[in-house]
Each structure stands twice: as C-alpha cells, then as structure tokens.
Coordinates of C-alpha atoms in Angstrom, one line a residue:
Chain A
M98 CA 73.4 25.9 47.9
K99 CA 72.3 29.3 48.9
I100 CA 72.4 30.5 45.3
M101 CA 70.3 27.5 44.1
K102 CA 67.8 28.1 46.9
R103 CA 67.4 31.7 46.0
T104 CA 67.1 30.9 42.3
V105 CA 64.3 28.4 42.9
L106 CA 62.4 30.9 45.2
L107 CA 62.9 33.7 42.7
L108 CA 61.6 31.5 39.8
Y109 CA 58.6 30.3 41.7
G110 CA 57.9 33.8 42.9
G111 CA 57.9 34.9 39.3
V112 CA 55.5 32.1 38.3
I113 CA 53.1 33.2 41.0
A114 CA 53.6 37.0 40.7
A115 CA 53.9 37.5 36.9
P116 CA 50.3 36.6 36.0
L117 CA 49.0 38.6 38.9
Y118 CA 51.1 41.6 37.9
I119 CA 50.1 41.5 34.3
V120 CA 46.5 41.3 35.2
F121 CA 46.8 44.2 37.5
I122 CA 48.5 46.5 35.0
S123 CA 46.1 45.6 32.2
M124 CA 43.5 47.4 34.3
F125 CA 45.2 50.7 33.5
K126 CA 45.6 50.2 29.8
S127 CA 43.6 51.5 26.9
S128 CA 42.5 48.8 24.4
Q129 CA 44.9 50.1 21.8
S130 CA 48.0 50.0 24.1
F131 CA 46.9 46.6 25.4
F132 CA 46.8 45.1 21.9
A133 CA 50.0 46.9 20.8
S134 CA 51.9 45.5 23.8
P135 CA 49.9 43.2 26.1
L136 CA 52.7 42.8 28.5
G137 CA 54.2 46.3 28.5
W138 CA 53.8 49.1 31.0
P139 CA 50.5 51.0 30.7
K140 CA 51.2 54.0 28.4
P141 CA 49.2 56.1 28.6
F142 CA 48.1 55.3 32.1
T143 CA 44.3 55.4 32.2
L144 CA 41.5 54.7 34.6
N145 CA 39.0 54.3 31.8
N146 CA 38.5 50.5 32.3
P147 CA 37.2 50.6 35.9
I148 CA 35.1 53.7 35.1
T149 CA 33.6 52.2 32.0
L150 CA 33.0 48.9 33.8
F151 CA 31.1 50.5 36.6
R152 CA 29.2 52.8 34.2
E153 CA 28.2 50.4 31.5
Q154 CA 27.7 47.2 33.6
P155 CA 25.7 47.0 36.8
M156 CA 29.1 46.2 38.5
L157 CA 28.1 47.9 41.8
Q158 CA 24.9 45.8 41.8
Y159 CA 26.9 42.6 41.3
F160 CA 29.3 43.6 44.0
L161 CA 26.5 44.3 46.4
N162 CA 24.8 41.0 45.5
S163 CA 28.0 39.2 46.4
V164 CA 28.3 41.1 49.6
E165 CA 24.7 40.4 50.6
V166 CA 24.8 36.7 49.7
T167 CA 28.1 36.1 51.3
F168 CA 27.5 37.9 54.6
S169 CA 24.0 36.5 55.2
T170 CA 25.2 33.0 54.3
V171 CA 28.2 33.0 56.5
L172 CA 26.3 34.6 59.5
L173 CA 23.5 32.1 59.3
E174 CA 25.9 29.3 58.8
L175 CA 27.9 30.3 61.9
L176 CA 24.8 30.8 64.0
L177 CA 23.3 27.4 63.2
S178 CA 26.5 25.4 63.3
T179 CA 27.7 26.9 66.6
L180 CA 24.3 26.0 68.1
I181 CA 24.6 22.5 66.7
A182 CA 28.2 22.1 67.9
F183 CA 27.3 23.4 71.3
A184 CA 24.4 20.9 71.6
I185 CA 26.7 18.1 70.4
Y186 CA 29.2 19.2 73.1
C187 CA 26.5 19.2 75.8
F188 CA 24.5 16.1 75.0
G189 CA 27.4 13.7 75.1
G190 CA 27.1 9.9 74.7
K191 CA 25.1 8.3 71.9
I192 CA 23.0 11.3 70.8
S193 CA 26.2 13.4 70.2
A194 CA 27.8 10.6 68.2
I195 CA 24.7 10.1 66.0
V196 CA 24.1 13.7 65.4
F197 CA 27.8 14.4 64.6
A198 CA 27.9 11.4 62.3
L199 CA 24.8 12.5 60.5
F200 CA 26.4 15.9 59.7
T201 CA 29.8 14.6 58.8
A202 CA 28.4 12.0 56.5
G203 CA 27.6 14.9 54.2
L204 CA 31.4 15.6 53.8
I205 CA 31.6 12.9 51.2
V206 CA 28.8 14.3 49.0
P207 CA 30.2 17.2 47.0
S208 CA 27.8 19.8 45.5
Q209 CA 28.5 18.6 42.0
V210 CA 26.7 15.3 42.9
N211 CA 23.7 17.2 44.4
M212 CA 23.4 19.8 41.7
L213 CA 20.5 18.2 39.8
P214 CA 18.1 17.5 42.7
I215 CA 18.9 20.8 44.3
Y216 CA 18.2 22.6 41.0
S217 CA 14.8 20.9 40.7
L218 CA 14.0 21.2 44.4
S219 CA 14.6 24.9 44.4
H220 CA 12.5 25.2 41.2
K221 CA 9.6 23.5 42.9
L222 CA 10.0 25.7 46.0
G223 CA 10.1 28.8 43.9
W224 CA 13.5 29.8 45.2
T225 CA 15.1 30.3 41.8
D226 CA 16.5 33.8 41.3
H227 CA 16.0 34.8 44.9
H228 CA 19.0 35.6 47.1
Y229 CA 17.3 34.0 50.1
G230 CA 17.0 30.7 48.2
L231 CA 20.7 30.8 47.3
M232 CA 21.5 31.6 50.9
L233 CA 19.5 28.7 52.3
V234 CA 20.9 26.2 49.8
S235 CA 24.4 27.3 50.4
V236 CA 24.0 27.2 54.2
A237 CA 22.7 23.6 54.0
L238 CA 25.5 22.5 51.7
L239 CA 28.2 24.0 53.8
M240 CA 26.8 22.6 57.0
P241 CA 28.9 19.4 57.1
V242 CA 32.2 21.3 56.8
S243 CA 31.2 24.0 59.2
V244 CA 29.7 21.7 61.9
F245 CA 32.8 19.4 61.6
M246 CA 35.2 22.3 62.1
I247 CA 33.3 24.1 64.9
A248 CA 32.4 20.9 66.8
G249 CA 36.1 20.0 66.6
F250 CA 37.0 23.3 68.3
M251 CA 34.3 23.1 70.9
K252 CA 35.3 19.6 71.9
L253 CA 38.4 21.2 73.5
L254 CA 36.5 23.4 75.9
S255 CA 36.8 22.5 79.5
H256 CA 33.8 20.7 81.0
E257 CA 34.7 21.9 84.6
I258 CA 34.3 25.6 83.9
M259 CA 30.9 24.9 82.4
E260 CA 29.7 22.7 85.2
A261 CA 30.8 25.4 87.7
A262 CA 28.9 28.0 85.7
S263 CA 25.9 25.7 85.5
I264 CA 25.9 25.2 89.3
D265 CA 26.0 29.0 89.7
G266 CA 22.7 29.0 87.8
A267 CA 23.6 29.7 84.2
G268 CA 21.2 28.3 81.7
E269 CA 22.1 26.6 78.4
W270 CA 21.6 29.8 76.5
Q271 CA 23.9 31.7 78.8
L272 CA 26.5 29.0 78.7
Y273 CA 26.4 29.1 74.9
A274 CA 26.6 32.9 74.6
R275 CA 28.9 33.7 77.5
F276 CA 31.1 30.6 77.6
A277 CA 31.2 28.6 74.4
L278 CA 31.2 31.4 71.9
P279 CA 33.8 33.7 73.5
L280 CA 36.2 30.9 74.4
S281 CA 36.2 29.5 70.9
A282 CA 36.2 32.9 69.2
P283 CA 39.6 32.6 67.5
S284 CA 38.7 29.2 65.9
I285 CA 35.3 30.5 64.9
A286 CA 37.1 33.4 63.2
A287 CA 39.2 30.9 61.3
A288 CA 36.1 29.0 60.2
A289 CA 34.4 32.2 59.3
T290 CA 37.2 33.3 56.9
F291 CA 37.3 29.9 55.4
L292 CA 33.5 30.0 54.7
F293 CA 33.8 33.5 53.4
V294 CA 36.3 32.5 50.8
L295 CA 34.1 29.5 49.8
V296 CA 30.9 31.5 49.5
W297 CA 32.4 34.6 47.9
N298 CA 34.1 32.5 45.2
D299 CA 31.4 29.9 44.7
L300 CA 30.3 29.4 41.1
L301 CA 28.2 26.2 40.9
I302 CA 25.3 26.9 43.3
P303 CA 24.8 30.5 42.2
M304 CA 24.9 29.3 38.6
L305 CA 22.1 26.7 39.3
M306 CA 20.0 29.2 41.2
L307 CA 20.3 32.6 39.6
N308 CA 19.6 33.7 36.1
G309 CA 18.2 37.2 36.2
K310 CA 20.9 39.7 35.4
S311 CA 20.2 41.9 38.4
K312 CA 20.7 39.0 40.8
L313 CA 24.1 37.7 39.7
T314 CA 27.0 37.4 42.0
L315 CA 30.5 38.4 40.9
P316 CA 31.9 35.0 39.7
L317 CA 28.8 34.6 37.5
A318 CA 29.0 38.2 36.3
M319 CA 32.6 37.5 35.3
L320 CA 31.6 34.5 33.2
Q321 CA 29.0 36.7 31.5
F322 CA 31.6 39.4 30.8
R323 CA 33.7 36.9 29.1
G324 CA 30.9 36.3 26.7
E325 CA 30.4 40.0 26.1
F326 CA 34.0 41.2 26.1
V327 CA 35.4 38.4 24.0
T328 CA 37.9 40.7 22.4
N329 CA 38.2 43.1 25.3
Y330 CA 40.7 41.6 27.7
P331 CA 41.5 44.8 29.6
M332 CA 37.9 45.1 30.6
L333 CA 37.6 41.4 31.6
L334 CA 40.8 41.6 33.6
T335 CA 39.6 44.7 35.3
G336 CA 36.6 42.7 36.4
V337 CA 38.9 40.0 37.8
V338 CA 40.7 42.7 39.9
V339 CA 37.5 44.2 41.2
T340 CA 36.3 40.7 42.2
A341 CA 39.5 39.9 44.0
I342 CA 39.9 43.2 45.9
P343 CA 37.8 42.3 49.0
M344 CA 39.4 38.9 49.5
T345 CA 42.9 40.4 49.0
V346 CA 42.3 43.2 51.5
M347 CA 40.9 40.7 54.0
F348 CA 43.8 38.4 53.4
L349 CA 46.3 41.1 54.1
F350 CA 44.7 42.0 57.4
L351 CA 43.5 38.6 58.6
Q352 CA 46.3 36.4 57.1
R353 CA 46.6 34.3 60.3
Y354 CA 42.9 33.4 60.3
F355 CA 42.9 32.6 56.5
V356 CA 45.8 30.2 56.9
A357 CA 44.3 28.6 60.0
G358 CA 40.9 28.3 58.4
M359 CA 42.3 26.7 55.2
M360 CA 44.4 24.4 57.3
A361 CA 41.4 23.2 59.2
G362 CA 39.5 22.9 56.0
S363 CA 42.2 20.9 54.3
L364 CA 42.6 18.6 57.3
K365 CA 39.0 17.8 57.0
G366 CA 39.4 16.6 53.4
Chain B
M19 CA 23.1 19.1 81.4
R20 CA 19.7 19.7 82.9
N21 CA 17.7 21.2 80.1
R22 CA 17.7 18.7 77.2
K23 CA 14.6 20.1 75.6
L24 CA 16.4 23.4 75.1
L25 CA 19.4 21.6 73.6
W26 CA 17.1 20.0 71.0
L27 CA 15.9 23.5 70.2
F28 CA 19.5 24.5 69.5
L29 CA 19.9 21.5 67.2
L30 CA 16.7 21.5 65.3
P31 CA 16.8 24.6 63.0
G32 CA 20.1 23.5 61.5
L33 CA 19.3 19.8 61.5
L34 CA 16.0 20.3 59.6
L35 CA 17.5 22.6 57.0
Y36 CA 20.3 20.1 56.5
L37 CA 17.9 17.2 56.2
A38 CA 15.5 19.0 53.8
I39 CA 18.1 20.7 51.5
F40 CA 21.0 18.3 51.7
M41 CA 20.0 14.8 52.6
Y42 CA 16.6 14.8 50.8
P43 CA 18.1 15.9 47.5
T44 CA 20.8 13.3 47.8
V45 CA 18.2 10.6 48.1
T46 CA 16.0 12.0 45.3
G47 CA 19.1 12.1 43.1
L48 CA 19.5 8.4 43.6
F49 CA 15.9 8.0 42.7
Y50 CA 16.1 10.1 39.5
S51 CA 19.0 7.9 38.3
F52 CA 16.4 5.1 37.7
T53 CA 14.1 7.3 35.7
N54 CA 14.0 8.9 32.3
W55 CA 13.2 12.4 33.6
D56 CA 14.3 15.4 31.5
G57 CA 14.3 17.8 34.5
V58 CA 11.3 19.8 33.4
S59 CA 8.3 17.7 32.4
P60 CA 5.8 16.7 35.1
S61 CA 5.9 13.0 34.2
Y62 CA 8.6 10.4 34.0
H63 CA 9.0 6.6 34.0
L64 CA 11.1 4.2 35.9
V65 CA 13.7 2.7 33.5
G66 CA 15.5 0.4 35.9
L67 CA 19.3 0.2 35.3
D68 CA 19.1 1.6 31.7
N69 CA 20.8 4.9 32.6
Y70 CA 23.6 3.1 34.3
K71 CA 24.1 0.8 31.3
D72 CA 24.0 3.8 28.9
T73 CA 26.4 5.9 31.0
L74 CA 28.9 3.2 31.6
T75 CA 29.1 2.3 27.9
S76 CA 29.1 6.0 26.7
I77 CA 32.3 6.9 25.0
V78 CA 32.2 10.5 26.4
F79 CA 31.6 9.2 29.9
R80 CA 34.6 6.8 29.7
K81 CA 36.7 9.6 28.3
A82 CA 35.7 11.9 31.2
L83 CA 36.5 9.2 33.8
F84 CA 39.9 8.6 32.2
N85 CA 40.5 12.4 32.1
N86 CA 39.6 12.6 35.8
V87 CA 42.3 10.0 36.5
K88 CA 44.9 11.7 34.4
F89 CA 44.2 15.1 35.8
M90 CA 44.3 13.7 39.4
I91 CA 47.6 11.9 38.9
A92 CA 49.2 14.9 37.3
V93 CA 48.0 17.3 40.0
V94 CA 48.8 15.0 43.0
L95 CA 52.4 14.4 41.8
A96 CA 53.1 18.0 40.9
Q97 CA 51.4 19.6 43.8
T98 CA 53.0 17.3 46.4
A99 CA 56.5 17.8 45.0
V100 CA 56.1 21.6 44.6
S101 CA 54.6 22.2 48.0
L102 CA 57.1 20.0 49.8
G103 CA 60.0 21.7 48.0
L104 CA 58.7 25.1 48.9
A105 CA 58.1 24.1 52.5
L106 CA 61.7 22.9 52.9
L107 CA 62.9 26.2 51.5
L108 CA 60.6 28.4 53.6
V109 CA 60.4 26.5 57.0
K110 CA 62.3 29.1 59.0
N111 CA 60.4 32.0 60.5
H112 CA 62.6 34.7 58.9
R113 CA 60.7 37.7 57.8
I114 CA 61.5 37.1 54.1
H115 CA 60.2 33.5 54.5
V116 CA 57.0 34.7 56.0
V117 CA 56.5 37.2 53.2
L118 CA 57.1 34.6 50.5
R119 CA 54.8 32.1 52.2
A120 CA 52.0 34.7 52.1
L121 CA 52.7 35.4 48.4
F122 CA 52.7 31.7 47.5
F123 CA 49.5 31.1 49.5
F124 CA 47.7 34.0 48.0
P125 CA 46.3 32.4 44.8
A126 CA 44.2 30.0 47.0
V127 CA 42.2 33.0 48.1
L128 CA 41.1 33.9 44.5
S129 CA 38.0 32.4 43.0
S130 CA 38.5 29.6 40.4
V131 CA 36.7 31.7 37.9
S132 CA 39.2 34.6 38.4
V133 CA 42.1 32.1 38.3
G134 CA 40.6 30.6 35.1
L135 CA 40.2 33.9 33.4
I136 CA 43.7 35.1 34.4
W137 CA 45.2 31.9 33.0
S138 CA 43.0 32.0 29.8
F139 CA 44.8 35.3 29.2
V140 CA 48.2 34.0 30.1
Y141 CA 47.7 31.0 27.8
D142 CA 46.2 33.1 25.0
P143 CA 48.1 32.1 21.8
S144 CA 48.6 35.6 20.5
L145 CA 48.4 37.9 23.5
G146 CA 49.5 35.7 26.3
L147 CA 52.5 35.8 28.6
I148 CA 53.8 32.3 27.9
N149 CA 53.9 32.5 24.1
A150 CA 55.4 36.0 24.3
A151 CA 58.1 34.7 26.7
L152 CA 58.9 31.7 24.5
D153 CA 59.1 34.0 21.5
R154 CA 61.5 36.4 23.2
L155 CA 63.7 33.5 24.4
G156 CA 63.9 32.3 20.8
A157 CA 62.0 29.1 21.6
D158 CA 59.2 29.9 19.3
A159 CA 59.0 26.3 18.2
W160 CA 57.4 25.6 21.6
M161 CA 54.6 28.2 21.2
Q162 CA 51.3 26.5 21.5
N163 CA 47.6 27.0 21.7
W164 CA 47.8 25.8 25.2
T165 CA 44.1 25.2 26.0
G166 CA 43.1 24.6 22.4
S167 CA 45.3 21.5 21.9
T168 CA 43.8 18.1 22.6
H169 CA 47.1 16.8 23.8
I170 CA 48.1 19.6 26.2
A171 CA 44.9 21.3 27.4
L172 CA 44.2 18.9 30.4
Y173 CA 47.8 19.3 31.6
A174 CA 47.7 23.1 31.0
I175 CA 44.8 23.2 33.4
A176 CA 46.4 20.8 35.9
F177 CA 49.3 23.3 36.0
V178 CA 46.9 26.1 36.9
Q179 CA 45.4 24.0 39.6
V180 CA 48.8 23.5 41.1
W181 CA 49.6 27.2 40.7
A182 CA 46.5 28.0 42.7
H183 CA 46.8 25.5 45.5
A184 CA 50.5 24.4 46.0
G185 CA 51.0 27.3 48.4
Q186 CA 48.1 26.1 50.6
M187 CA 49.6 22.6 50.8
M188 CA 53.0 24.2 51.5
I189 CA 51.5 25.5 54.7
V190 CA 50.5 21.9 55.8
F191 CA 54.1 20.7 55.1
I192 CA 55.6 23.7 57.0
A193 CA 53.3 22.9 60.0
G194 CA 54.6 19.4 59.9
L195 CA 58.3 20.4 59.5
Q196 CA 58.0 22.8 62.5
T197 CA 57.0 19.9 64.8
I198 CA 60.3 18.1 64.1
P199 CA 62.6 19.0 67.0
E200 CA 65.8 20.8 65.9
E201 CA 67.9 18.6 68.2
L202 CA 67.2 15.6 66.0
N203 CA 68.8 17.3 63.0
E204 CA 71.5 18.7 65.2
A205 CA 72.4 15.3 66.5
A206 CA 72.4 13.7 63.1
R207 CA 74.7 16.5 61.8
I208 CA 77.1 15.9 64.6
D209 CA 77.1 12.2 63.7
G210 CA 78.2 13.2 60.3
A211 CA 75.0 12.9 58.3
G212 CA 74.7 14.9 55.1
R213 CA 71.7 16.9 54.0
W214 CA 70.3 14.1 51.9
Q215 CA 70.7 11.6 54.7
I216 CA 69.0 13.9 57.2
F217 CA 66.1 14.3 54.8
R218 CA 65.9 10.6 53.9
R219 CA 66.3 9.3 57.5
I220 CA 64.7 12.0 59.7
T221 CA 62.7 14.6 57.9
W222 CA 60.8 12.4 55.5
P223 CA 59.7 9.7 57.9
L224 CA 58.6 12.3 60.5
L225 CA 56.8 14.2 57.7
A226 CA 54.8 11.2 56.6
P227 CA 51.6 12.4 58.4
S228 CA 51.7 15.8 56.6
A229 CA 52.5 14.1 53.3
T230 CA 49.5 11.8 53.8
I231 CA 47.2 14.8 54.4
V232 CA 48.5 16.6 51.4
V233 CA 48.2 13.6 49.1
A234 CA 44.7 12.7 50.4
Y235 CA 43.4 16.3 50.2
T236 CA 44.9 16.9 46.8
T237 CA 43.5 13.6 45.4
I238 CA 39.9 14.4 46.5
Q239 CA 40.1 18.1 45.5
S240 CA 41.5 17.3 42.0
F241 CA 38.9 14.6 41.5
K242 CA 36.1 17.0 42.3
A243 CA 37.5 19.8 40.0
F244 CA 34.8 21.7 38.2
D245 CA 35.0 25.5 38.2
L246 CA 38.5 25.8 36.7
I247 CA 37.8 23.5 33.8
F248 CA 34.3 25.0 33.3
T249 CA 35.8 28.4 33.0
M250 CA 38.8 27.7 30.9
T251 CA 37.7 25.1 28.3
D252 CA 34.3 23.8 29.3
G253 CA 35.4 20.3 28.6
G254 CA 36.8 21.0 25.1
P255 CA 38.5 20.8 22.7
N256 CA 36.8 17.6 21.5
Y257 CA 36.2 16.4 25.1
A258 CA 39.9 16.5 25.9
T259 CA 39.2 18.2 29.2
E260 CA 35.8 16.7 29.9
I261 CA 35.7 15.3 33.4
L262 CA 32.9 13.7 35.3
T263 CA 31.6 16.9 36.9
T264 CA 31.4 18.7 33.6
Y265 CA 30.0 15.6 32.0
I266 CA 27.2 15.6 34.6
Y267 CA 26.6 19.3 34.1
H268 CA 26.4 19.0 30.3
T269 CA 24.3 15.9 30.3
A270 CA 21.7 17.6 32.6
F271 CA 21.7 21.2 31.4
A272 CA 22.7 21.0 27.7
S273 CA 21.0 17.7 26.8
Y274 CA 18.2 17.8 29.4
A275 CA 18.9 14.1 30.3
F276 CA 18.4 14.3 34.0
G277 CA 18.1 10.5 34.4
P278 CA 21.4 9.7 32.8
A279 CA 23.1 12.7 34.5
S280 CA 21.9 11.4 37.9
A281 CA 23.3 8.0 37.1
G282 CA 26.6 9.7 36.3
S283 CA 26.4 11.6 39.6
V284 CA 25.8 8.3 41.5
I285 CA 28.8 6.7 39.8
F286 CA 30.9 9.8 40.5
L287 CA 29.8 9.6 44.2
I288 CA 30.7 5.9 44.4
V289 CA 34.2 6.5 43.0
L290 CA 34.7 9.5 45.3
S291 CA 33.6 7.4 48.3
V292 CA 36.1 4.7 47.5
L293 CA 38.8 7.4 47.3
T294 CA 37.7 8.9 50.6
A295 CA 37.7 5.5 52.3
L296 CA 41.2 4.9 51.1
Q297 CA 42.1 8.3 52.4
F298 CA 40.8 7.5 55.8
R299 CA 42.7 4.2 55.9
L300 CA 45.9 6.0 54.9
L301 CA 45.4 8.7 57.5
R302 CA 44.8 6.1 60.2
G303 CA 47.7 3.8 59.4
N304 CA 50.2 6.6 59.2
R305 CA 50.7 7.9 62.7
I306 CA 54.4 8.1 63.5
A307 CA 55.7 8.9 67.0
Y308 CA 59.1 10.1 68.2
S309 CA 60.3 10.9 71.6

C-alpha cells in the first residue's frame, strides 16, 4: 500500500514538475543545443536568451506595464470594495440585502459575455490603449467577486465592539479605518492575492483594450512573441519564465494567503 | 449607525462604476443581439430574432456548444477524480505532504497563456516531451500531433486544464477531509471495517459537501474556458476545439458580426445561468451533519 501510494505521488509529481523543469532549463540553452536535444541538460549553459529578450524586445516595458496595471487595479478594487462591504455591514436590513444582491448578481455574468459591449463602450469613451481605461474596466468586472468575498469576511466582525467605539465618539470613517480594516486584514490579504493572480494573468480584457505595442501587458506580449518566434522555442519559453517569476516568488512567500484566497474564490463559484 | 449619508458616500463610487461599466454593457449587449450592428459603423437596424435563428442553426455554433459539453464532462470527471485521489494521499500535515501540496497547487498560479505555451511545447510533435518519451519507451506508434488532430485536440486541452487546476481542487477536498473527526475512522477500524468500507461509509458521505463544491466550481470554470483554448489551438483544427467563448470572439472580431456574436453571448449566458442555478440547488441540498 505504501509503495503504491509513493508510486502514484511520484508519477503525479513528475507530470506536474517535468514540463516546468523542461521550460526552466530551456531558458539556458542556445538555439542549436535546444534543437539538437530539446529535453537534454543545457550544454553549453548560456544566459543569452534572457539577455537577448530584454535587449531586443521591450520586455522591461511589458513587465512594468503589468506591474502598473496590476497594482493600480488591485488597490482601487480593494479600496472600493472594502468601502462597499463596510457600508453593507453598517446599513443592515433591506438596503444591505438589495445592495449585496445587486453586486453578487454580476457573479453569473462572465467577462466573455460582456466582451463586445465593453469593447464598444471603451471605444466610445476613448479608453482604448490607455492603462487607466483597462484599470477601470477590470475594477468594474472584478467587483462582484471582490465585494462578495470581502462582505463575507466583514459579516463576521462583532457588532458590539463597533457600537462601543461608536458611543465613544468614533465616526464612520474611523470605524472603517481603525476597526473594520485592521480586524479583517488577513482575509483582505487573501482576497488581495486572489485578485493579484487574476489581474496579472488576465488575457481577455487587456486583449480587448490594448493594441499599441508599448502598452501591452505580459500575457499579451507572450502571445505576440509566439507569432514572432515561431521557430524559437527557447526565447518563447524564456518569456514564460520571466512572466511567471513574480507570481512564483509571491507564492513561495505568501502561500497561506494564496491558498486561502483561491479557496474563497472557488467557494464563490 | 447614525450617519447614513456618509455610508452612501462609501457606497457610491464603487456602485456607480459597477453600474456604468458592468451592468450597462450587459444590458446593451442584450440590445445588440437584436440588431445587425458590425461593431464599427454608426448605424444599424433592428432585425428581431434573426440573429438568434441564424446562431442556433449555425453548424459551427452547434459544434462549439457540443464541444463545450464534451470538454466540460471530460474536465469534471478527470479533475474530481484526480483531486480527490491526491487529497486522500496528502491529507496528513507531514512536512512532505505539505511540500507536495504546494507543488501540485502551483500550476494554478500561472497564467493560462503561460500554461498554454508550456503545453504547446510539451505537445509539439517533433520537439515535445510526450512524443520524445513515447519514442524512448518504444511506443512510437502512439506518437501524435496532439493539438493538431481533430479527434484528440479537445481532450489534449482538457488534460492541460486538469493539470493546471486539480491541485487547487485538491485543497478543497483536503479542507473537507480534515473536518472529519479521526475518532470516527478509529471507531470503524476497531469494529473491523476495511479501508474501502471506511471510505464508502464514512469518508465519502461526509465529504459530499466538498465534492459538491468541486464539481460545481469545475463545471462552471470549464464551461467558461477561453484563454487556454485561445492560446493553444484558437478553436482549430477544423473547429475541433471551438467552444462558445471562442465562437463569440471569432464572430465579433474576425467576421465583424456583432449582432450574431451578441446573440451567441446571450445564449451562452442563459446556458451558464441554468448551470449556476443547478449548482446552487446542489449546494443547498447537500448539507450533511454529524455529531
């Protein structure tokens, strides 16, 4: 039984790790050695691929674009939805129920359904090819998930503490900043990592809204590389590694929040 | 609370953005589905239900819908089985279990575009890992053009979807397994129950809520798939991997038929809503208690 268990885990580990490993070592191969032996150890070991990629492609620009779009989207998303969730928490009664239902109704509508009207709306508004346009659209589209998650966390805060603080003269703003935010910080961190993964990796919305080469985010840039480097797998795979590095590093350090965030995300459906 | 006006101020920025950029487009999308708009010209006409008639009778649309269903069934069966199996093997909090859980979860953190490009390479007929392995094992008769064959391509992508997300669903199962008190298993063991009996009589019934979540989530996720298929095959070869989302995208942006594409979106949304409603019923009717 033990041997069977180990064999299964080893096999599955291989299925997960082998592609990742091969992609990683391809980064250090010259084109010739790659084509001679795509799966072999890099010989000679070279850093030419990442160097060429950053020199000949605006890779740094793409990287910074992704960082800018992701950070601003997630921050604005968190700000707006914590405020909304706090208001839902405080209002109580019918208003809360209606507002909450209004936001969560959007959970059913995926962005693939909205892509045409959003494309034409952002054209009309002149948002196409601007990062702020992409940010605003992404924030709006993620609002149902984010409000759903954060309102769920805030629901668990104690009403007694808040009433006591309120009697002591704390206003709504103070209750939000000094009470609701700090007390739900771990859950907000989980929601934040979840949103981070979604925005950093998003393809569809950036694809609808960006076309200027200097504006592209990493997933879009990767697709464009595929067109340019049809025969140059090592270069393409180097791009994959570069795109994955930030999420991998974050995952290694913040694993707990990643898992918690994705759990909350999957429970929402 | 005393200051309701201030609370409305908390609510309004997000609410207005949401109504303007999410709800309004959803409604206009519904409207476009009754027009012959091409997405760019200033004028268009109402055409009634023509778009719906054309879409529902289109061979490509039907093929896409059918592919959606095939893809969904394949992913749901495989992903539920794999993630449950992994969870049963990795439920203890031993260090090696925790490390393996992290490794198996990791692909979920990568973008679908990255996953798609990685697997395009793994599946590559001449350079890829799989054909090389088959060749070395002497099974060269099984070597394939994995994403280029109309029979295999859809399932090859379903495999990648499971590769990327089974680890995430494993975590849901592990969370469920860890709520089952050890005394229950202990008692059953003392009463002489075998492993299979324990699984069949205790673990599985108590795991039902987690299983429902995994099945429901996987159903919706796989039905909405887009990025992976767009990256790996873009619907080809010969529409073998065309699903509703890629159909909508192609109809709108390759054929500039916004009206029919919108009709496709509305039909897609209706099917998805039915699936979601079923999911809610399942989730509600599946609470099990033990004491």
